[in-house]
Coordinates of C-alpha atoms in Angstrom, one line a residue:
Chain A
M14 CA -59.8 -12.9 -35.4
N15 CA -61.8 -15.7 -34.8
V16 CA -62.6 -15.4 -31.2
S17 CA -64.4 -18.6 -30.4
H18 CA -62.2 -20.9 -28.6
I19 CA -62.1 -24.5 -27.2
L20 CA -60.3 -24.8 -23.7
T21 CA -59.3 -28.0 -22.0
V22 CA -59.1 -27.6 -18.2
T23 CA -56.5 -29.1 -16.2
K24 CA -56.8 -28.1 -13.4
N25 CA -60.0 -26.8 -11.1
E26 CA -59.3 -26.3 -7.5
D27 CA -61.2 -25.2 -4.4
Q28 CA -59.0 -22.8 -2.8
G29 CA -61.3 -22.2 0.6
A30 CA -63.0 -18.8 0.8
G31 CA -65.3 -19.7 -2.0
Y32 CA -62.4 -19.0 -4.7
F33 CA -61.6 -21.4 -7.4
H34 CA -58.5 -21.7 -9.2
L35 CA -58.9 -22.8 -12.9
V36 CA -56.2 -23.5 -15.6
A37 CA -56.6 -24.4 -19.0
R38 CA -55.0 -25.3 -21.7
A39 CA -55.6 -23.1 -25.1
P40 CA -52.2 -22.3 -26.7
E41 CA -53.5 -20.1 -29.0
L42 CA -55.4 -17.4 -26.6
A43 CA -52.7 -17.7 -24.4
S44 CA -50.4 -16.1 -26.8
A45 CA -53.1 -13.8 -28.0
A46 CA -54.0 -12.6 -24.5
R47 CA -52.4 -9.4 -22.7
P48 CA -53.3 -8.8 -18.5
G49 CA -56.5 -6.7 -18.2
Q50 CA -58.6 -8.6 -20.5
F51 CA -60.8 -11.5 -19.9
I52 CA -62.8 -14.6 -21.6
H53 CA -66.5 -14.7 -22.0
V54 CA -67.5 -18.3 -20.6
L55 CA -70.6 -20.5 -21.1
C56 CA -70.1 -22.5 -17.8
A57 CA -72.5 -25.4 -18.5
P58 CA -74.3 -26.5 -21.8
G59 CA -77.9 -25.1 -22.5
V60 CA -80.1 -22.5 -22.1
D61 CA -79.6 -22.5 -17.7
P62 CA -77.8 -20.1 -16.8
F63 CA -78.5 -18.9 -20.0
L64 CA -75.9 -16.2 -20.2
R65 CA -71.9 -16.6 -20.3
R66 CA -69.8 -15.3 -17.2
P67 CA -66.6 -13.1 -17.8
F68 CA -63.5 -13.9 -15.7
S69 CA -60.3 -11.9 -16.1
F70 CA -56.7 -13.6 -16.5
Y71 CA -55.1 -14.5 -13.3
R72 CA -51.9 -15.7 -15.4
L73 CA -51.0 -16.0 -19.0
R74 CA -48.7 -19.0 -19.5
P75 CA -48.0 -18.6 -23.3
E76 CA -44.6 -20.6 -23.2
A77 CA -47.2 -23.4 -21.5
G78 CA -50.0 -23.2 -23.7
E79 CA -52.0 -22.3 -20.6
V80 CA -54.5 -19.4 -19.1
E81 CA -55.1 -19.3 -15.6
I82 CA -58.6 -17.5 -13.6
Y83 CA -59.7 -17.2 -10.4
Y84 CA -63.2 -16.7 -9.6
Q85 CA -65.5 -16.9 -6.6
V86 CA -68.3 -18.7 -6.9
V87 CA -71.9 -16.0 -6.5
G88 CA -74.2 -17.9 -8.3
K89 CA -75.3 -20.7 -10.6
G90 CA -72.6 -20.0 -13.3
T91 CA -69.6 -20.1 -11.1
H92 CA -71.4 -22.5 -9.0
L93 CA -71.4 -25.0 -12.2
L94 CA -68.0 -24.2 -13.7
S95 CA -66.4 -25.1 -10.0
Q96 CA -67.9 -28.6 -10.5
I97 CA -66.0 -28.9 -13.9
Q98 CA -63.6 -31.6 -13.9
P99 CA -59.6 -31.5 -15.5
G100 CA -60.0 -32.6 -19.3
T101 CA -63.7 -30.8 -19.5
K102 CA -63.7 -28.8 -22.6
L103 CA -65.1 -25.1 -22.0
D104 CA -66.5 -22.9 -24.8
A105 CA -64.9 -19.2 -24.2
L106 CA -64.5 -16.1 -26.4
G107 CA -61.4 -14.4 -26.3
P108 CA -59.2 -12.2 -25.4
L109 CA -61.7 -9.7 -25.5
G110 CA -61.4 -6.4 -24.2
Q111 CA -58.5 -3.6 -23.8
G112 CA -55.8 -4.7 -20.8
F113 CA -53.6 -2.4 -18.7
P114 CA -52.2 0.0 -20.3
L115 CA -48.3 -1.4 -18.4
D116 CA -45.6 1.5 -19.4
P117 CA -43.1 -0.3 -21.0
K118 CA -40.6 1.5 -19.2
A119 CA -41.9 2.4 -15.7
Q120 CA -39.8 1.9 -13.0
R121 CA -42.1 0.7 -10.6
I122 CA -45.9 0.7 -10.5
L123 CA -48.5 0.0 -7.8
I124 CA -51.6 -2.4 -7.4
L125 CA -54.3 -2.2 -4.9
G126 CA -56.6 -4.9 -5.1
R127 CA -59.3 -6.3 -2.9
G128 CA -61.1 -9.8 -2.8
I129 CA -61.6 -11.3 -6.0
G130 CA -60.8 -8.5 -8.2
T131 CA -57.0 -8.8 -7.3
A132 CA -57.0 -12.2 -9.6
P133 CA -56.4 -9.7 -13.0
L134 CA -54.0 -7.2 -10.9
I135 CA -51.7 -10.8 -10.7
A136 CA -51.1 -11.0 -14.4
L137 CA -50.4 -7.7 -14.7
A138 CA -47.5 -7.6 -11.9
E139 CA -46.3 -10.9 -13.2
A140 CA -45.9 -8.8 -17.0
A141 CA -44.2 -5.9 -14.8
R142 CA -42.0 -8.0 -13.3
A143 CA -41.2 -9.5 -16.3
Q144 CA -39.7 -6.5 -18.4
G145 CA -38.2 -5.3 -15.2
T146 CA -40.5 -3.2 -13.6
G147 CA -40.9 -2.8 -10.0
V148 CA -44.5 -3.8 -8.2
S149 CA -45.6 -2.0 -4.8
A150 CA -48.9 -4.4 -4.0
I151 CA -51.7 -3.6 -1.2
L152 CA -54.1 -6.0 -1.1
S153 CA -57.8 -6.5 0.8
A154 CA -60.2 -8.9 2.1
R155 CA -62.7 -9.8 4.5
N156 CA -60.0 -11.9 6.2
P157 CA -56.5 -13.4 5.7
D158 CA -57.8 -16.4 3.7
A159 CA -59.8 -14.4 1.2
I160 CA -56.4 -12.7 0.2
I161 CA -55.3 -14.2 -3.4
G162 CA -51.8 -13.7 -5.0
D163 CA -49.9 -12.9 -2.0
R164 CA -47.9 -15.9 -1.8
L165 CA -47.1 -15.9 -5.9
L166 CA -46.1 -12.1 -6.0
A167 CA -43.8 -12.0 -3.1
S168 CA -42.3 -15.1 -4.9
W169 CA -42.0 -12.8 -7.5
G170 CA -39.9 -9.9 -4.7
V171 CA -42.7 -8.1 -4.7
E172 CA -43.4 -6.1 -1.1
V173 CA -46.8 -7.1 -0.3
T174 CA -48.8 -5.3 2.3
T175 CA -52.2 -6.9 3.5
V176 CA -55.2 -5.3 5.2
T177 CA -58.3 -7.2 6.2
D178 CA -61.6 -6.3 7.4
E179 CA -60.9 -8.9 10.6
S180 CA -58.3 -7.1 11.9
G181 CA -60.2 -3.5 11.2
T182 CA -57.4 -2.5 8.9
S183 CA -59.2 -2.4 5.8
D184 CA -61.2 1.0 6.0
P185 CA -60.4 3.7 3.2
A186 CA -58.6 6.0 6.0
Q187 CA -56.2 3.0 7.4
V188 CA -55.6 2.2 3.6
E189 CA -54.7 5.8 2.5
P190 CA -51.5 6.2 4.6
L191 CA -50.2 2.8 3.3
L192 CA -51.4 3.7 -0.1
A193 CA -49.7 7.2 -0.4
A194 CA -46.4 5.8 1.2
A195 CA -46.5 2.9 -1.8
L196 CA -47.4 6.1 -4.4
D197 CA -44.3 8.3 -3.0
K198 CA -42.0 4.9 -3.5
P199 CA -39.8 6.8 -6.0
G200 CA -40.4 5.9 -9.6
T201 CA -43.7 5.0 -9.2
A202 CA -45.3 5.8 -12.9
Q203 CA -48.4 4.1 -12.8
A204 CA -51.2 3.1 -10.3
F205 CA -53.9 0.1 -11.1
V206 CA -56.9 -1.0 -8.9
C207 CA -59.5 -3.8 -9.4
G208 CA -62.3 -5.1 -6.5
S209 CA -63.6 -2.0 -4.9
R210 CA -65.1 1.3 -5.7
R211 CA -64.2 2.7 -3.0
L212 CA -60.5 1.8 -3.4
A213 CA -60.7 3.2 -6.6
R214 CA -61.9 6.5 -5.3
L215 CA -59.2 6.8 -2.8
L216 CA -56.9 5.9 -5.4
R217 CA -57.9 8.5 -7.9
R218 CA -57.2 11.3 -5.3
L219 CA -54.2 10.3 -4.0
A220 CA -52.6 9.1 -7.5
A221 CA -54.3 12.4 -9.4
A222 CA -52.5 14.8 -6.4
R223 CA -49.4 13.0 -7.0
G224 CA -49.9 13.3 -11.0
I225 CA -49.7 9.2 -11.2
P226 CA -51.8 7.8 -14.0
A227 CA -54.5 5.4 -12.2
F228 CA -56.5 2.9 -14.0
G229 CA -59.3 0.5 -12.9
S230 CA -60.5 -2.7 -14.2
L231 CA -64.3 -2.4 -13.9
E232 CA -67.0 -5.0 -13.5
E233 CA -70.2 -4.8 -14.8
R234 CA -73.8 -7.3 -16.1
M235 CA -72.1 -8.1 -19.4
G236 CA -73.9 -9.4 -22.2
C237 CA -72.2 -10.1 -25.4
G238 CA -68.7 -9.5 -24.5
L239 CA -68.1 -8.1 -27.7
G240 CA -69.3 -4.1 -27.9
G241 CA -72.2 -5.3 -29.7
C242 CA -75.6 -5.2 -27.1
L243 CA -74.8 -2.1 -24.9
V244 CA -75.9 -3.8 -21.6
C245 CA -72.7 -3.0 -19.6
A246 CA -72.4 0.5 -19.5
C247 CA -70.2 2.2 -17.6
R248 CA -70.7 6.4 -16.9
V249 CA -67.9 8.2 -18.3
R250 CA -67.3 11.7 -18.2
T251 CA -66.0 13.6 -21.4
P252 CA -65.4 16.6 -22.6
E253 CA -68.8 17.0 -24.0
G254 CA -70.4 16.0 -20.9
E255 CA -71.3 12.6 -19.2
T256 CA -71.7 9.2 -21.3
Y257 CA -71.8 5.2 -21.4
K258 CA -69.2 3.3 -22.5
R259 CA -68.5 -0.4 -22.7
V260 CA -67.1 -2.1 -19.7
C261 CA -66.5 -5.1 -22.4
N262 CA -65.0 -3.6 -25.1
D263 CA -63.6 -0.1 -23.9
G264 CA -62.9 -1.3 -20.9
P265 CA -63.0 -3.1 -18.5
V266 CA -59.6 -1.3 -17.8
F267 CA -60.5 2.5 -17.7
P268 CA -58.7 5.9 -16.7
L269 CA -59.9 6.4 -13.4
E270 CA -60.3 10.2 -14.2
E271 CA -62.5 9.3 -16.6
V272 CA -64.8 6.8 -14.9
V273 CA -68.2 8.4 -12.5
L274 CA -67.6 5.6 -9.1
G275 CA -71.2 6.0 -8.0
Chain B
M7 CA -76.8 -30.1 -55.2
K8 CA -76.7 -27.4 -52.8
P9 CA -80.1 -25.9 -51.5
D10 CA -81.3 -22.6 -52.3
L11 CA -81.1 -20.4 -49.4
S12 CA -82.0 -17.0 -50.9
V13 CA -85.3 -15.4 -50.4
E14 CA -86.8 -12.2 -51.9
I15 CA -88.5 -9.9 -49.6
C16 CA -90.3 -6.5 -50.3
G17 CA -87.8 -6.5 -53.7
L18 CA -84.6 -6.8 -51.2
K19 CA -82.7 -10.1 -52.5
L20 CA -81.1 -12.2 -49.3
K21 CA -78.8 -14.9 -49.8
N22 CA -80.2 -16.5 -46.9
P23 CA -82.6 -15.7 -45.1
V24 CA -80.9 -15.1 -41.2
M25 CA -79.8 -11.3 -40.2
P26 CA -79.8 -10.0 -36.6
S27 CA -82.3 -8.4 -34.8
S28 CA -81.2 -4.7 -34.2
G29 CA -79.3 -4.2 -31.1
S30 CA -78.5 -7.5 -30.8
F31 CA -75.3 -7.6 -33.0
G32 CA -72.4 -4.7 -33.6
L33 CA -72.8 -3.2 -36.8
P34 CA -70.5 -1.8 -37.2
G35 CA -67.6 -4.1 -35.2
Y36 CA -68.5 -7.6 -35.7
E37 CA -66.6 -7.5 -38.8
E38 CA -63.6 -7.8 -36.8
Y39 CA -64.8 -11.3 -35.5
M40 CA -66.5 -12.6 -38.8
D41 CA -66.9 -12.3 -42.5
L42 CA -70.5 -10.3 -42.2
N43 CA -70.9 -11.1 -46.1
G44 CA -72.2 -14.2 -45.1
L45 CA -75.7 -12.8 -43.5
G46 CA -78.7 -12.3 -45.6
A47 CA -79.1 -8.9 -44.4
L48 CA -77.8 -6.3 -42.0
V49 CA -79.8 -4.6 -39.7
V50 CA -78.4 -1.9 -36.8
K51 CA -79.2 -1.1 -34.1
S52 CA -81.9 1.5 -33.6
I53 CA -81.2 5.0 -34.3
T54 CA -82.9 7.8 -33.1
L55 CA -82.7 11.9 -34.2
N56 CA -81.3 12.5 -31.6
P57 CA -78.5 10.7 -29.6
R58 CA -79.8 9.1 -26.4
L59 CA -77.4 8.1 -23.3
G60 CA -79.5 4.9 -22.5
N61 CA -80.7 3.6 -19.1
P62 CA -78.2 3.5 -16.0
P63 CA -76.9 0.2 -15.0
P64 CA -77.9 -2.9 -14.1
R65 CA -79.1 -3.3 -18.0
I66 CA -79.4 -6.7 -18.0
A67 CA -80.8 -9.5 -16.2
E68 CA -80.7 -13.1 -16.7
T69 CA -83.8 -15.2 -16.9
T70 CA -84.9 -18.9 -17.8
A71 CA -83.7 -19.6 -21.0
G72 CA -83.0 -16.0 -21.5
M73 CA -82.7 -12.7 -20.8
L74 CA -84.4 -8.7 -20.0
N75 CA -82.8 -6.1 -20.9
A76 CA -83.4 -2.3 -20.6
V77 CA -80.7 -0.8 -23.0
G78 CA -82.8 2.2 -23.5
I79 CA -82.2 2.8 -27.4
Q80 CA -78.2 4.6 -26.3
N81 CA -77.5 5.7 -29.7
P82 CA -75.1 8.5 -30.9
G83 CA -77.7 10.1 -33.4
V84 CA -78.9 9.8 -36.9
K85 CA -76.4 12.1 -38.0
W86 CA -73.3 11.0 -36.1
F87 CA -74.4 7.2 -37.9
I88 CA -74.8 9.1 -41.5
E89 CA -71.2 10.5 -41.1
N90 CA -69.4 7.5 -38.9
D91 CA -71.5 4.4 -39.1
L92 CA -73.1 4.2 -42.5
P93 CA -70.0 4.8 -44.8
L94 CA -68.2 1.7 -43.3
L95 CA -71.4 -0.5 -43.3
K96 CA -72.1 0.2 -46.9
R97 CA -69.1 -1.7 -47.9
F98 CA -70.6 -5.3 -47.1
T99 CA -73.3 -7.1 -49.8
P100 CA -75.9 -7.9 -47.9
P101 CA -78.8 -5.6 -48.2
L102 CA -78.8 -3.0 -44.9
I103 CA -81.8 -2.1 -43.0
V104 CA -81.7 0.5 -40.8
S105 CA -83.8 0.7 -37.5
I106 CA -85.1 3.7 -36.7
A107 CA -86.8 5.0 -33.2
G108 CA -88.0 7.9 -31.9
T109 CA -90.5 9.3 -29.1
T110 CA -92.1 11.5 -31.1
V111 CA -93.7 10.9 -34.8
E112 CA -91.9 14.1 -35.8
E113 CA -88.3 12.8 -34.6
F114 CA -89.5 9.3 -36.8
A115 CA -90.1 11.6 -39.4
Q116 CA -86.8 13.8 -39.1
A117 CA -84.5 11.1 -38.8
T118 CA -86.2 9.5 -41.9
E119 CA -85.8 12.8 -44.1
L120 CA -81.6 12.7 -42.9
L121 CA -81.4 9.4 -44.3
E122 CA -83.0 9.4 -47.3
K123 CA -80.4 11.3 -48.8
E124 CA -78.2 8.5 -48.5
E125 CA -77.4 5.8 -50.9
G126 CA -76.7 2.3 -49.8
I127 CA -79.8 2.1 -47.1
A128 CA -81.9 -0.9 -49.0
A129 CA -85.1 -0.8 -46.3
Y130 CA -85.8 0.9 -43.0
E131 CA -87.3 -1.2 -40.2
I132 CA -89.5 1.3 -38.0
N133 CA -89.0 0.3 -34.2
V134 CA -92.8 1.1 -33.2
S135 CA -91.8 -1.6 -30.0
C136 CA -89.2 -1.0 -27.5
P137 CA -90.4 -1.0 -24.1
N138 CA -87.5 0.6 -22.9
I139 CA -87.8 4.0 -24.3
E140 CA -90.8 5.1 -22.2
A141 CA -91.5 4.9 -18.7
G142 CA -93.7 2.3 -17.6
G143 CA -92.9 0.3 -21.1
R144 CA -95.1 2.0 -23.2
A145 CA -94.5 1.9 -27.1
F146 CA -96.3 3.4 -30.0
G147 CA -97.0 -0.2 -30.7
M148 CA -99.1 -0.9 -27.9
S149 CA -102.1 1.3 -30.2
A150 CA -103.0 0.9 -33.6
A151 CA -104.0 4.8 -34.4
A152 CA -100.3 5.5 -33.0
T153 CA -98.8 2.8 -35.0
Q154 CA -100.7 4.1 -38.0
A155 CA -99.4 7.9 -37.6
V156 CA -95.8 6.7 -37.2
V157 CA -95.5 4.6 -40.4
A158 CA -97.6 7.0 -42.5
A159 CA -95.2 9.6 -41.4
V160 CA -92.6 7.6 -42.7
R161 CA -94.6 6.3 -45.4
K162 CA -94.6 10.7 -46.9
R163 CA -91.1 10.6 -46.9
T164 CA -89.9 7.2 -48.2
R165 CA -90.2 5.1 -50.9
R166 CA -87.6 2.6 -49.8
P167 CA -89.5 -0.6 -48.6
I168 CA -90.3 -0.4 -44.9
F169 CA -90.8 -3.1 -42.4
T170 CA -92.6 -2.3 -38.8
K171 CA -91.5 -4.1 -35.7
L172 CA -94.6 -5.0 -33.7
T173 CA -94.8 -5.7 -30.2
P174 CA -96.3 -8.7 -28.7
N175 CA -97.3 -6.7 -25.7
V176 CA -101.1 -6.1 -27.0
T177 CA -104.6 -7.6 -26.8
D178 CA -104.5 -8.2 -30.7
I179 CA -101.5 -8.6 -32.6
V180 CA -103.3 -8.6 -36.1
E181 CA -105.1 -5.3 -35.4
I182 CA -102.1 -3.6 -34.7
A183 CA -100.1 -5.3 -38.0
Q184 CA -103.7 -4.5 -40.1
A185 CA -103.1 -0.6 -38.9
A186 CA -99.1 -0.5 -40.2
V187 CA -100.3 -2.4 -43.1
E188 CA -103.2 0.4 -44.4
A189 CA -100.6 3.2 -43.1
G190 CA -98.3 1.8 -46.0
S191 CA -95.8 -0.9 -44.6
D192 CA -93.9 -3.1 -47.1
G193 CA -93.4 -5.7 -44.5
L194 CA -94.0 -6.7 -40.8
T195 CA -90.9 -7.7 -38.4
L196 CA -92.6 -10.1 -35.5
I197 CA -92.1 -9.8 -33.0
N198 CA -90.3 -6.8 -30.3
T199 CA -88.9 -8.1 -26.7
L200 CA -92.0 -9.3 -24.1
L201 CA -92.5 -6.9 -21.2
G202 CA -91.1 -8.2 -18.1
M203 CA -88.7 -7.5 -14.8
A204 CA -86.6 -10.0 -12.5
I205 CA -86.3 -9.3 -8.7
D206 CA -83.5 -9.5 -6.5
V207 CA -85.0 -10.9 -3.1
K208 CA -82.1 -10.5 -1.2
L209 CA -81.6 -6.8 -2.2
R210 CA -85.7 -6.7 -2.0
R211 CA -84.9 -4.5 -5.6
P212 CA -85.5 -4.8 -9.2
V213 CA -82.6 -6.4 -11.0
L214 CA -82.8 -3.7 -13.6
A215 CA -82.3 0.0 -12.7
N216 CA -84.9 0.4 -15.4
V217 CA -87.2 -1.7 -13.3
L218 CA -88.9 -3.1 -16.3
G219 CA -87.2 -4.9 -19.0
G220 CA -87.6 -6.6 -22.7
L221 CA -87.6 -10.3 -22.2
S222 CA -85.7 -12.5 -25.2
G223 CA -84.3 -15.5 -25.8
P224 CA -85.7 -19.1 -26.2
A225 CA -88.1 -18.7 -23.7
I226 CA -90.3 -16.2 -25.6
K227 CA -90.1 -18.7 -29.1
P228 CA -93.7 -19.8 -28.9
V229 CA -95.3 -16.9 -28.3
A230 CA -93.1 -15.3 -31.5
L231 CA -94.7 -18.1 -33.5
R232 CA -97.9 -17.6 -32.2
C233 CA -98.1 -14.1 -33.5
V234 CA -96.4 -14.7 -37.0
Y235 CA -98.8 -17.4 -37.4
Q236 CA -102.5 -15.1 -36.4
V237 CA -101.2 -11.8 -38.4
A238 CA -99.5 -14.3 -41.6
Q239 CA -103.2 -15.3 -41.7
A240 CA -104.7 -11.8 -41.5
V241 CA -102.2 -9.4 -43.9
K242 CA -100.5 -10.3 -47.0
V243 CA -97.4 -8.2 -46.6
P244 CA -94.1 -10.3 -46.0
I245 CA -92.7 -11.3 -42.5
I246 CA -89.5 -11.2 -41.2
G247 CA -89.7 -13.7 -38.1
T248 CA -88.0 -13.1 -35.0
G249 CA -87.8 -14.1 -31.5
G250 CA -85.6 -16.7 -29.8
I251 CA -84.7 -18.2 -32.7
S252 CA -81.2 -20.1 -31.9
S253 CA -81.1 -23.4 -34.4
A254 CA -82.2 -24.1 -38.3
T255 CA -85.1 -25.6 -37.6
D256 CA -86.3 -22.8 -35.6
V257 CA -85.7 -21.0 -38.8
L258 CA -87.6 -23.5 -40.6
E259 CA -90.7 -23.0 -38.0
F260 CA -90.7 -19.5 -38.6
L261 CA -90.4 -19.6 -42.3
L262 CA -93.3 -22.5 -41.7
A263 CA -95.7 -20.4 -40.0
G264 CA -96.1 -17.8 -42.4
A265 CA -92.5 -15.5 -42.1
S266 CA -90.4 -15.1 -45.2
A267 CA -87.3 -14.1 -43.3
V268 CA -85.7 -14.6 -39.9
Q269 CA -84.1 -12.3 -37.3
V270 CA -81.9 -14.1 -34.9
G271 CA -81.4 -11.6 -31.8
T272 CA -80.3 -12.9 -28.2
A273 CA -78.7 -16.3 -29.4
N274 CA -75.7 -13.6 -31.3
I275 CA -75.3 -12.2 -27.2
V276 CA -74.3 -15.5 -26.3
D277 CA -72.4 -16.8 -29.3
P278 CA -71.2 -14.2 -32.0
Y279 CA -70.7 -16.8 -34.7
A280 CA -74.6 -18.4 -34.1
M281 CA -76.0 -17.4 -37.3
L282 CA -73.1 -18.5 -39.0
K283 CA -73.7 -21.5 -37.7
I284 CA -77.1 -21.3 -38.4
I285 CA -76.6 -21.1 -41.6
A286 CA -74.4 -23.8 -42.6
D287 CA -77.0 -25.8 -40.3
L288 CA -79.9 -24.8 -42.4
E289 CA -78.1 -25.7 -45.6
K290 CA -77.5 -29.0 -44.3
Y291 CA -80.5 -29.8 -43.2
L292 CA -82.1 -29.3 -46.4
A293 CA -79.1 -31.4 -48.5
E294 CA -80.1 -34.0 -45.8
N295 CA -83.8 -33.9 -46.7
N296 CA -83.6 -33.2 -50.2
V297 CA -85.5 -29.8 -50.2
A298 CA -84.2 -27.7 -53.4
S299 CA -85.1 -24.3 -51.3
V300 CA -85.6 -22.5 -48.0
R301 CA -88.7 -21.0 -50.5
E302 CA -90.4 -24.3 -49.8
Y303 CA -91.1 -23.8 -45.9
I304 CA -92.6 -20.3 -46.3
G305 CA -96.5 -20.2 -45.3
A306 CA -96.3 -24.1 -46.1
L307 CA -97.5 -25.2 -42.3
K308 CA -100.4 -27.9 -42.7
T309 CA -102.8 -27.1 -39.8
H310 CA -105.4 -29.7 -41.1

């Protein structure tokens, strides 16, 4: 399969809090991709910045032939990306990685996102709602402006709980009862987390106690994105002992019980 | 008329002079994304006698026109390679070059012995130059005597061609190249990464968990060209040039400097299709410039 695509940017808007929302026309990609997978984007031509930047899908809209990402400006690459005007062509590899293993028969799932890490969970929630699966959402961020996807989720009938550093509600100790209550909702069959290792550890503990399979989408500095260069290592437990897997190709979604969350 | 891209190096017939550098390109793996039979040769990531976990992350740091890596030769070991990867890799038509690494001379020797029993391997690349395998960036290839010991140990155990991959992190690369050739290396691969580091000012910490790493990419191309040129003046064996190659004209520069074939490494990490594009561009360039064979460039540098 050829994973090289030229995307045409149709929208690239500042959403405040350092976040941008980029929509691009890429019909093949939109049809092939699944929630939890990502695109590996050349943010600018030339050799500075030199490497691609990986972005999980925020929304997949095959009917419109479009893919959407939500990103935070953190360095040179994302800064240059934020300057791109609609109509610009983008060189991207994708869809890459293993997506979320959404159970087609799940009655309900839980999503737990922090900051920009919420982005891939929105694509997952949309797919869940489309198959009739209920979604419970707990979203965490520095402040209310940095919560993403809450209105979209609400429009799909998802009950969203938000916690923030600013209101002093986002500490894992305070999230714990909220998360426990959400996991205890009848029919919760799977749980998914992204954006915080602390929240991932919390979810792993609470989900394991309830026998609910839990998955996290991980982040690591990435090279090729295709599993060839072995730089985006993630430490995992296996029956033979601890080893490294590739975030790009074995993940980015891993069962939480498998990963070593340092 | 279609230009001839084929080259021959130590008895290996390559349909074109372009192959991946060890560790930059998933073999096996990338057959899922493209036709590997379009490449001049296939070079696998370095294999060691025993499995190696590799270094903790972060293992990569972006630099100006390049990158640092400190993977640390993560690999499943030679037995796993023989049982799982080799059967898949044998199915492709380009010659297969197996890269061997180790932390002792004996490890190189034992790995070679195991690989020797297998069919489908065209040649070995002896990686004496990885800066991430020993503390402080040390490598066998930093000493002529140590290089000679490794090459001699492998030579004793195989009649297959050996390419010794050298490090630029030395005072005089010619001396090391001569030592490798004297010990029986049929060819040389020049160069491995340059030892480097990156620092995060905000955190006041090294970017790489391993602190030091190997610099690669367009930033090192002038150093690689210089090494190929110097060594080509001094030894008679064929050279595979590598270091920052990302275009067809880069390939020709290395051939002019004295290489008979080239490896593309870091460019694959930015674009997995880089080599196929370079090969197509190479053919186009030769056609446009009425050059019948790419071999016309090998060692044809005019210095007067």
